[in-house]
Short mmCIF file of C-alpha atoms in Angstrom, two decimals:
data_model
loop_
_atom_site.label_atom_id
_atom_site.label_comp_id
_atom_site.label_asym_id
_atom_site.label_seq_id
_atom_site.Cartn_x
_atom_site.Cartn_y
_atom_site.Cartn_z
CA MET Y 488 77.94 150.09 81.60
CA ILE Y 489 74.40 149.54 82.52
CA ARG Y 490 71.86 150.91 80.24
CA ASN Y 491 68.61 149.57 81.63
CA LYS Y 492 68.52 148.06 85.33
CA ILE Y 493 64.85 146.66 84.62
CA ALA Y 494 66.00 144.75 81.50
CA LEU Y 495 69.07 143.44 83.50
CA ILE Y 496 67.31 142.31 86.58
CA SER Y 497 64.58 140.90 84.37
CA SER Y 498 67.21 138.84 82.56
CA MET Y 499 68.60 137.47 85.59
CA VAL Y 500 65.18 136.28 87.40
CA ILE Y 501 64.18 134.81 84.01
CA LEU Y 502 67.52 132.94 83.95
CA VAL Y 503 66.88 131.51 87.40
CA ILE Y 504 63.21 130.37 86.22
CA CYS Y 505 64.80 128.59 83.15
CA MET Y 506 67.33 126.73 85.63
CA TYR Y 507 64.52 125.90 87.90
CA LEU Y 508 62.57 124.43 85.30
CA ASN Y 509 65.23 121.94 83.88
CA PHE Y 510 67.55 121.61 86.77
CA PRO Y 511 69.39 118.13 86.42
CA PHE Y 512 68.50 116.80 89.85
CA PRO Y 513 67.95 114.15 91.23
CA TYR Y 514 66.83 112.82 87.78
CA ASN Y 515 68.86 113.50 84.53
CA VAL Y 516 66.51 115.60 82.82
CA MET Y 517 68.47 114.83 79.31
CA LEU Y 518 68.09 111.38 79.60
CA GLU Y 519 65.24 110.44 77.06
CA ALA Y 520 65.89 113.80 74.98
CA SER Y 521 66.94 113.28 71.10
CA PHE Y 522 67.09 116.70 70.37
CA THR Y 523 68.23 119.48 72.97
CA PHE Y 524 68.92 123.27 73.18
CA MET Y 525 71.47 124.50 75.99
CA SER Y 526 70.34 122.26 78.77
CA PHE Y 527 66.68 122.15 77.46
CA PRO Y 528 65.12 118.77 76.33
CA ILE Y 529 63.47 119.69 73.48
CA ARG Y 530 62.18 116.26 71.87
CA ASN Y 531 62.21 112.66 72.80
CA GLN Y 532 60.59 109.46 71.47
CA ASP Y 533 57.32 110.71 72.46
CA GLY Y 534 57.39 114.06 70.76
CA TYR Y 535 57.79 117.70 71.76
CA ILE Y 536 58.53 118.51 75.43
CA VAL Y 537 56.86 121.47 76.25
CA LEU Y 538 58.87 122.52 79.32
CA GLY Y 539 61.97 122.35 77.37
CA ILE Y 540 60.40 124.51 74.75
CA ILE Y 541 59.12 126.92 77.41
CA GLY Y 542 62.74 127.06 78.69
CA SER Y 543 64.33 127.62 75.63
CA VAL Y 544 62.02 130.34 74.59
CA LEU Y 545 62.67 132.26 77.98
CA PHE Y 546 66.39 131.61 77.68
CA ILE Y 547 66.35 133.44 74.48
CA ILE Y 548 64.34 136.18 75.88
CA ALA Y 549 66.39 136.58 78.83
CA MET Y 550 69.76 136.89 76.56
CA ILE Y 551 67.91 139.77 74.51
CA LEU Y 552 67.07 141.47 77.75
CA LEU Y 553 70.75 141.20 78.79
CA VAL Y 554 71.71 142.96 75.29
CA ILE Y 555 69.15 145.75 76.15
CA GLY Y 556 70.50 146.09 79.92
CA MET Y 557 73.88 146.81 79.09
CA LYS Y 558 75.69 149.68 77.41
CA LYS Y 559 78.41 147.72 76.02
CA TYR Y 560 80.46 144.39 76.09
CA HIS Y 561 77.53 142.58 75.07
CA PHE Y 562 79.37 139.62 73.27
CA ARG Y 563 81.69 139.27 76.12
CA THR Y 564 79.02 139.31 78.66
CA LEU Y 565 77.07 136.97 76.77
CA VAL Y 566 79.61 134.57 76.64
CA ILE Y 567 80.22 134.80 80.74
CA VAL Y 568 76.80 134.27 81.29
CA VAL Y 569 76.32 131.31 79.15
CA ILE Y 570 79.21 129.56 80.65
CA ILE Y 571 78.06 130.36 84.38
CA TYR Y 572 74.50 128.92 83.60
CA ALA Y 573 76.26 125.85 82.29
CA ILE Y 574 78.29 125.13 85.09
CA LEU Y 575 76.66 126.31 87.83
CA PRO Y 576 74.01 123.61 88.08
CA LYS Y 577 76.58 121.08 88.35
CA LEU Y 578 78.38 123.12 91.21
CA LEU Y 579 75.20 123.39 93.17
CA ILE Y 580 74.54 119.81 92.99
CA THR Y 581 78.15 118.82 94.12
CA ILE Y 582 77.81 121.56 97.11
CA TYR Y 583 74.57 119.79 97.93
CA GLN Y 584 75.73 116.24 97.66
CA GLU Y 585 78.58 116.81 99.77
CA THR Y 586 76.74 118.89 102.58
CA LEU Y 587 73.16 117.81 102.83
CA ALA Y 588 72.29 114.60 100.61
CA SER Y 589 72.31 111.32 101.88
CA GLY Y 590 72.02 107.69 100.30
CA ILE Y 591 71.59 107.51 96.61
CA MET Y 592 71.29 111.31 96.51
CA ALA Y 593 74.81 111.59 97.13
CA ILE Y 594 75.94 109.60 94.20
CA SER Y 595 77.45 111.23 91.40
CA TYR Y 596 78.11 109.62 87.77
CA ASP Y 597 79.98 111.14 85.16
CA GLY Y 598 77.80 109.50 82.48
CA ASN Y 599 81.09 107.66 81.05
CA GLY Y 600 80.09 104.50 81.35
CA LYS Y 601 80.85 101.72 78.57
CA CYS Y 602 79.04 98.13 78.04
CA ASP Y 603 80.42 95.52 75.60
CA PHE Y 604 78.74 92.41 74.15
CA GLU Y 605 80.07 89.73 72.35
CA ASN Y 606 78.27 86.91 70.87
CA VAL Y 607 79.21 83.31 72.17
CA GLU Y 608 76.67 81.33 70.08
CA GLU Y 609 72.96 81.58 69.60
CA ASP Y 610 71.24 83.35 72.17
CA LEU Y 611 74.04 83.63 74.44
CA LEU Y 612 76.34 86.63 74.91
CA ASN Y 613 79.41 87.79 77.13
CA GLY Y 614 78.20 91.40 78.54
CA GLU Y 615 80.80 93.63 80.46
CA CYS Y 616 79.88 97.07 81.84
CA ASN Y 617 82.19 99.30 83.11
CA LEU Y 618 81.40 102.96 84.98
CA LEU Y 619 82.55 105.00 87.61
CA LEU Y 620 80.37 106.33 90.60
CA HIS Y 621 81.54 108.76 93.57
CA ASN Y 622 79.71 108.91 96.59
CA ARG Y 623 80.01 112.65 97.92
CA SER Y 624 78.68 111.93 101.34
CA ASN Y 625 80.17 111.24 104.72
CA GLU Y 626 78.25 107.83 105.14
CA ASP Y 627 78.67 104.61 103.04
CA VAL Y 628 75.84 104.03 100.45
CA SER Y 629 74.32 100.67 99.46
CA PHE Y 630 72.01 100.36 96.34
CA ASP Y 631 70.76 98.22 93.64
CA LEU Y 632 71.71 99.00 90.21
CA GLU Y 633 70.11 98.33 86.92
CA PHE Y 634 70.86 99.40 83.36
CA LEU Y 635 68.47 101.32 81.12
CA ASP Y 636 68.33 101.16 77.29
CA SER Y 637 69.47 103.79 75.26
CA TYR Y 638 66.43 105.84 74.00
CA SER Y 639 67.93 105.60 70.46
CA MET Y 640 67.32 102.11 70.01
CA GLU Y 641 64.18 101.34 67.83
CA ASP Y 642 61.60 98.78 67.82
CA GLU Y 643 62.32 97.93 71.51
CA VAL Y 644 65.44 96.04 70.83
CA ARG Y 645 67.32 95.66 74.12
CA MET Y 646 70.72 96.41 74.66
CA GLU Y 647 72.35 97.68 77.90
CA SER Y 648 69.08 96.32 79.71
CA LEU Y 649 70.33 92.64 78.93
CA MET Y 650 72.64 93.04 81.85
CA ASN Y 651 69.59 93.21 84.35
CA LEU Y 652 69.11 89.37 83.63
CA ALA Y 653 71.69 88.98 85.89
CA GLY Y 654 70.88 91.80 88.31
CA PRO Y 655 70.23 93.96 89.87
CA TYR Y 656 73.57 94.48 91.14
CA SER Y 657 74.29 95.17 94.91
CA ILE Y 658 76.58 98.19 95.52
CA THR Y 659 78.39 99.65 98.21
CA ILE Y 660 80.37 102.67 97.84
CA GLU Y 661 82.54 104.08 100.83
CA ALA Y 662 82.16 107.72 102.16
CA LYS Y 663 83.84 110.38 100.10
CA ARG Y 664 85.00 107.61 97.57
CA GLU Y 665 85.09 106.96 94.00
CA LYS Y 666 84.37 103.58 92.84
CA SER Y 667 85.17 101.87 89.72
CA ILE Y 668 82.20 99.29 88.87
CA LYS Y 669 83.15 96.41 86.77
CA LEU Y 670 80.46 94.02 85.68
CA LYS Y 671 80.70 90.87 83.62
CA GLU Y 672 78.05 88.30 82.88
CA LEU Y 673 77.19 85.69 80.88
CA LEU Y 674 73.74 86.39 79.58
CA ASP Y 675 71.17 83.83 78.37
CA LEU Y 676 68.73 85.38 75.92
CA SER Y 677 66.62 82.56 75.17
CA VAL Y 678 63.76 84.27 76.74
CA VAL Y 679 64.35 87.69 75.43
CA PRO Y 680 62.56 88.21 71.76
CA LYS Y 681 64.25 91.34 70.74
CA HIS Y 682 67.96 91.85 71.32
CA ILE Y 683 71.31 92.76 69.90
CA ASP Y 684 73.78 90.05 68.81
CA GLY Y 685 76.73 92.15 69.71
CA GLY Y 686 78.33 95.62 70.02
CA THR Y 687 79.66 98.47 72.08
CA SER Y 688 77.46 100.95 73.95
CA PHE Y 689 78.98 104.30 75.33
CA ASN Y 690 77.57 106.81 77.79
CA ILE Y 691 75.23 104.41 79.36
CA HIS Y 692 72.24 105.38 81.77
CA ILE Y 693 71.80 103.79 85.05
CA LYS Y 694 68.93 103.46 87.63
CA LEU Y 695 69.76 103.64 91.25
CA ILE Y 696 67.42 102.00 93.49
CA ASP Y 697 67.37 102.16 97.40
CA GLY Y 698 63.82 100.70 98.61
CA GLU Y 699 61.42 103.04 97.35
CA THR Y 700 63.84 105.54 96.15
CA THR Y 701 65.10 105.83 92.58
CA ARG Y 702 67.34 107.89 90.70
CA THR Y 703 68.07 107.53 86.97
CA LEU Y 704 71.59 108.96 85.56
#
């Protein structure tokens, strides 16, 4: 079944390097990405991301070496390796958060948050955001929460970050608990030069703040 042991081992080593280069913890490496390949951010609003490009090239080389190293079952092996590569980081992060992590490092977010903005009158919006956070540690965790604008927004127009006009929001999540966060505010935008007049945003990004420690999710 194994044709070339050196090629097979080299493939595994390169895959480990790829995962290390773009490991999605403690920060979301895909946050600013406008173009991605697998788990590698290739481009953002500032241009191409060298580390993401290097990781992509190494990943392709690893796949080629994997095929060279196997006598048969090439397609099946590739599919299995890609699936494991995709789910392993999340599994490792979950294990770490449930055993060693503390404070905001133990907070996980599924990325499915949603914000709705409804125009009340000129320079006045109703803003409502909903998201689900999970404290995986054995201790209660308290932190401040801020909202980050989508990097797809053009000309520095503010949307999700408008909620910060009434923030930051102090949140406490009990040990080993999920908490549904629902925030509703009447936002005065008279001091905000560029902003939306209404709309809905999905998959919102947030920042967690605990003293000098921050995480973007």
